[in-house]
Short mmCIF file of C-alpha atoms and ligand atoms in Angstrom, two decimals:
data_model
loop_
_atom_site.label_atom_id
_atom_site.label_comp_id
_atom_site.label_asym_id
_atom_site.label_seq_id
_atom_site.Cartn_x
_atom_site.Cartn_y
_atom_site.Cartn_z
CA UNK S 7 -0.05 0.18 -0.14
CA UNK S 8 2.74 2.31 -0.42
CA UNK S 9 2.92 5.34 1.97
CA UNK S 10 -1.06 5.00 2.54
CA UNK S 11 -1.95 4.37 6.26
CA UNK S 12 -4.80 2.21 6.67
CA UNK S 13 -5.74 3.81 10.13
CA UNK S 14 -7.11 7.11 9.74
CA UNK S 15 -6.04 9.93 12.10
CA UNK S 16 -7.70 11.85 14.96
CA UNK S 17 -9.19 15.24 14.61
CA UNK S 18 -8.51 16.42 18.32
CA UNK S 19 -9.26 19.89 19.20
CA UNK S 20 -8.15 22.10 22.13
CA UNK S 21 -10.50 24.68 23.44
CA UNK S 22 -10.99 27.17 26.43
CA UNK S 23 -10.86 30.71 27.35
CA UNK S 24 -8.14 32.93 26.22
CA UNK S 25 -4.90 32.44 28.53
CA UNK S 26 -6.31 28.77 29.71
CA UNK S 27 -2.90 27.09 28.66
CA UNK S 28 -4.30 26.12 25.30
CA UNK S 29 -1.74 26.64 22.73
CA UNK S 30 1.45 25.43 25.00
CA UNK S 31 -0.66 22.19 25.90
CA UNK S 32 -1.37 21.95 21.87
CA UNK S 33 2.57 21.75 21.23
CA UNK S 34 3.45 19.72 24.27
CA UNK S 35 0.72 17.17 22.91
CA UNK S 36 2.47 17.29 19.29
CA UNK S 37 5.85 16.42 20.67
CA UNK S 38 4.62 13.66 22.82
CA UNK S 39 2.79 12.07 20.03
CA UNK S 40 5.78 12.69 17.69
CA UNK S 41 7.66 10.94 20.30
CA UNK S 42 5.79 7.93 20.00
CA UNK S 43 6.21 7.71 16.09
CA UNK S 44 2.97 8.88 15.06
CA UNK S 45 2.06 11.27 12.29
CA UNK S 46 0.94 14.14 13.88
CA UNK S 47 0.25 18.06 12.87
CA UNK S 48 -0.33 21.25 14.84
CA UNK S 49 -3.53 23.17 13.57
CA UNK S 50 -4.79 26.24 14.51
CA UNK S 51 -7.99 28.66 13.68
CA UNK S 52 -7.86 31.38 12.94
CA UNK S 53 -5.26 30.37 10.36
CA UNK S 54 -3.91 33.85 9.14
CA UNK S 55 -1.84 32.21 6.79
CA UNK S 56 -4.78 32.80 4.01
CA UNK S 57 -6.44 35.86 2.69
CA UNK S 58 -9.58 34.94 4.62
CA UNK S 59 -6.81 34.92 7.69
CA UNK S 60 -5.56 37.88 7.10
CA UNK S 61 -9.01 39.76 6.99
CA UNK S 62 -9.47 38.18 10.31
CA UNK S 63 -6.06 39.16 11.66
CA UNK S 64 -6.72 42.88 10.70
CA UNK S 65 -9.95 42.75 12.59
CA UNK S 66 -8.83 41.48 15.77
CA UNK S 67 -5.91 43.69 15.79
CA UNK S 68 -9.09 46.49 15.64
CA UNK S 69 -6.98 47.42 12.12
CA UNK S 70 -10.53 46.90 10.41
CA UNK S 71 -14.12 47.82 11.17
CA UNK S 72 -16.53 44.69 10.19
CA UNK S 73 -20.30 43.83 11.45
CA UNK S 74 -20.62 40.74 13.57
CA UNK S 75 -22.03 38.23 10.86
CA UNK S 76 -19.81 39.01 8.31
CA UNK S 77 -16.82 38.39 11.06
CA UNK S 78 -18.70 35.04 11.85
CA UNK S 79 -18.83 34.11 8.44
CA UNK S 80 -15.03 34.63 7.93
CA UNK S 81 -13.97 32.73 10.76
CA UNK S 82 -16.42 29.94 9.04
CA UNK S 83 -14.89 30.33 5.70
CA UNK S 84 -11.82 30.14 7.15
CA UNK S 85 -12.52 27.08 8.34
CA UNK S 86 -14.13 25.62 5.02
CA UNK S 87 -11.34 26.42 2.85
CA UNK S 88 -9.19 23.97 5.08
CA UNK S 89 -11.78 21.14 5.26
CA UNK S 90 -10.94 19.50 2.41
CA UNK S 91 -7.02 19.16 3.42
CA UNK S 92 -8.29 18.40 6.83
CA UNK S 93 -9.90 15.26 5.55
CA UNK S 94 -6.93 14.02 3.40
CA UNK S 95 -4.87 14.50 5.89
CA UNK S 96 -6.90 12.37 8.82
CA UNK S 97 -8.17 9.77 5.61
CA UNK S 98 -3.84 9.46 5.62
CA UNK S 99 -3.88 8.53 8.83
CA UNK S 100 -2.10 11.73 10.30
CA UNK S 101 -3.89 13.09 13.68
CA UNK S 102 -4.47 16.86 13.71
CA UNK S 103 -4.01 18.83 17.02
CA UNK S 104 -6.16 22.00 16.54
CA UNK S 105 -5.72 24.92 18.62
CA UNK S 106 -9.64 26.30 18.46
CA UNK S 107 -12.30 25.03 16.05
CA UNK S 108 -16.36 25.79 15.39
CA UNK S 109 -16.85 25.63 19.24
CA UNK S 110 -14.78 28.95 19.68
CA UNK S 111 -16.67 30.23 16.31
CA UNK S 112 -19.76 29.82 17.77
CA UNK S 113 -19.00 30.78 21.59
CA UNK S 114 -17.34 34.16 20.34
CA UNK S 115 -20.01 35.09 18.10
CA UNK S 116 -22.97 34.43 20.35
CA UNK S 117 -21.27 36.18 22.90
CA UNK S 118 -21.74 39.07 21.20
CA UNK S 119 -25.50 38.40 20.92
CA UNK S 120 -25.94 36.72 17.45
CA UNK S 121 -28.43 33.90 17.19
CA UNK S 122 -26.72 30.72 18.70
CA UNK S 123 -28.52 28.38 16.00
CA UNK S 124 -27.49 31.29 12.99
CA UNK S 125 -24.41 30.88 14.35
CA UNK S 126 -24.28 26.97 13.66
CA UNK S 127 -25.84 26.65 10.76
CA UNK S 128 -22.95 27.09 8.31
CA UNK S 129 -20.47 25.15 10.17
CA UNK S 130 -22.87 22.32 9.37
CA UNK S 131 -20.61 19.85 7.21
CA UNK S 132 -17.20 20.84 8.61
CA UNK S 133 -15.82 17.91 10.29
CA UNK S 134 -16.62 16.62 13.48
CA UNK S 135 -13.73 16.15 16.22
CA UNK S 136 -13.42 12.87 17.51
CA UNK S 137 -12.23 14.47 20.97
CA UNK S 138 -12.68 18.24 22.60
CA UNK S 139 -10.52 18.72 25.36
CA UNK S 140 -12.03 21.83 27.29
CA UNK S 141 -9.55 23.52 29.45
CA UNK S 142 -11.53 25.11 32.26
CA UNK S 143 -10.60 28.31 33.62
CA UNK S 144 -12.85 30.86 35.22
CA UNK S 145 -12.79 34.40 33.61
CA UNK S 146 -11.20 35.81 36.75
CA UNK S 147 -8.50 33.11 36.94
CA UNK S 148 -7.51 33.77 33.38
CA UNK S 149 -7.28 37.59 33.46
CA UNK S 150 -4.96 36.94 36.41
CA UNK S 151 -2.30 35.28 34.27
CA UNK S 152 -0.71 37.98 33.11
CA UNK S 153 -3.42 39.48 32.10
CA UNK S 154 -4.93 39.60 28.49
CA UNK S 155 -3.16 41.25 25.51
CA UNK S 156 -4.23 43.76 23.50
CA UNK S 157 -6.61 42.01 20.81
CA UNK S 158 -10.71 42.76 20.62
CA UNK S 159 -12.01 40.33 22.63
CA UNK S 160 -9.19 39.79 25.60
CA UNK S 161 -11.50 41.67 28.16
CA UNK S 162 -12.45 40.22 31.48
CA UNK S 163 -16.68 40.81 30.71
CA UNK S 164 -16.45 39.37 27.14
CA UNK S 165 -14.69 36.09 28.32
CA UNK S 166 -17.48 35.84 30.99
CA UNK S 167 -20.01 35.70 28.32
CA UNK S 168 -18.01 33.55 25.95
CA UNK S 169 -17.51 31.09 29.11
CA UNK S 170 -21.42 31.21 29.00
CA UNK S 171 -21.64 30.01 25.51
CA UNK S 172 -18.80 27.34 25.72
CA UNK S 173 -21.14 25.59 28.77
CA UNK S 174 -24.18 25.32 26.18
CA UNK S 175 -22.09 23.90 23.21
CA UNK S 176 -20.67 21.04 25.49
CA UNK S 177 -21.52 17.64 23.96
CA UNK S 178 -20.44 13.77 24.21
CA UNK S 179 -17.22 14.60 22.60
CA UNK S 180 -15.84 16.82 25.39
CA UNK S 181 -13.41 16.27 28.13
CA UNK S 182 -13.22 19.00 30.30
CA UNK S 183 -9.83 19.30 32.13
CA UNK S 184 -9.10 21.49 35.03
CA UNK S 185 -6.54 24.03 33.53
CA UNK S 186 -5.73 25.13 37.05
CA UNK S 187 -3.96 22.11 37.92
CA UNK S 188 -0.08 21.94 37.61
CA UNK S 189 0.77 22.11 33.71
CA UNK S 190 2.57 18.36 33.92
CA UNK S 191 -0.78 17.23 35.31
CA UNK S 192 -2.92 18.64 32.48
CA UNK S 193 -0.50 17.48 30.09
CA UNK S 194 -0.53 14.04 30.92
CA UNK S 195 -4.45 13.83 30.83
CA UNK S 196 -4.72 15.11 27.99
CA UNK S 197 -1.95 12.50 26.62
CA UNK S 198 -4.32 9.89 27.90
CA UNK S 199 -7.09 11.30 26.43
CA UNK S 200 -5.44 11.69 22.86
CA UNK S 201 -4.16 8.49 23.00
CA UNK S 202 -7.57 7.05 23.43
CA UNK S 203 -9.03 8.77 20.99
CA UNK S 204 -6.38 7.75 18.20
CA UNK S 205 -7.13 4.24 19.20
CA UNK S 206 -11.08 4.40 19.19
CA UNK S 207 -11.89 6.69 16.29
CA UNK S 208 -10.08 3.89 13.80
CA UNK S 209 -13.44 1.99 14.08
CA UNK S 210 -15.41 4.99 13.48
CA UNK S 211 -16.25 6.68 10.10
CA UNK S 212 -15.45 10.66 9.75
CA UNK S 213 -18.79 12.58 10.80
CA UNK S 214 -19.76 16.12 10.62
CA UNK S 215 -20.95 19.11 12.67
CA UNK S 216 -23.80 19.11 14.49
CA UNK S 217 -24.82 16.14 15.39
N1 FDM Q 20 -12.32 33.65 17.79
C1 FDM Q 20 -11.54 32.19 16.86
C2 FDM Q 20 -13.34 33.52 17.00
O1 FDM Q 20 -14.14 34.40 17.36
N2 FDM Q 20 -14.00 32.66 16.24
C3 FDM Q 20 -13.42 31.76 16.07
O2 FDM Q 20 -14.13 31.36 14.73
C4 FDM Q 20 -11.86 31.20 16.28
C5 FDM Q 20 -11.35 29.99 15.60
O3 FDM Q 20 -10.13 34.88 17.66
F1 FDM Q 20 -10.42 35.83 20.81
C6 FDM Q 20 -11.68 34.02 18.50
C7 FDM Q 20 -10.73 33.90 19.43
C8 FDM Q 20 -9.78 34.71 20.09
C9 FDM Q 20 -9.18 35.20 18.62
O4 FDM Q 20 -7.82 33.62 18.81
C10 FDM Q 20 -7.86 34.72 18.00
P1 FDM Q 20 -6.05 33.20 18.71
O5 FDM Q 20 -6.27 31.63 19.44
O6 FDM Q 20 -5.98 34.10 20.00
O7 FDM Q 20 -5.20 33.41 17.80
#
């Protein structure tokens, strides 16, 4: 069969409020899985390297004014433009560790007051994750962690609202990990969840959001 791998990769998403430690944990997880000889890649959304990603990036830096619906659809389109590459990678046996996905998409937009069903609709048909690790931290605790940066959404009141919407979205693929435990302990829990997911996804076909 040449290069082709019979076993599909897992789609593993890390979610959580700003400053919950997602990005660090994503890269640690990728190193861990690579160390085990697995085929794995690190992804993130927004992917700022595309034209759409550039528009998002400028919006987040407060460099452009766009209405909430438009921004929502840009974030969503940024996932759609990566969908077929994502599917190919997964089918070829590569596990993807993704820093934010549609849950951020819906939670952040709904926190601005957009209707949650309206927000979910264009995400329909994107690939459903095999595992969502939610790194739980209170907005207050997150804001104490060295403070937020300067991007548009990094404010306590807004993060509280995002947290509320994350709660609503939790489903059976979610595993909640306490982001306030020591980082090594968080890391270990995520490793176990990821290995379990990589094993068990092999018997499951790829499926679509939101079913
Ligand atoms: N964000 C991220 C959204 O509002 N919608 C989305 O679909 C995604 C993926 O963009 F504040 C928000 C979340 C965050 C900001 O994300 C940039 P990073 O992880 O800080 O780059």
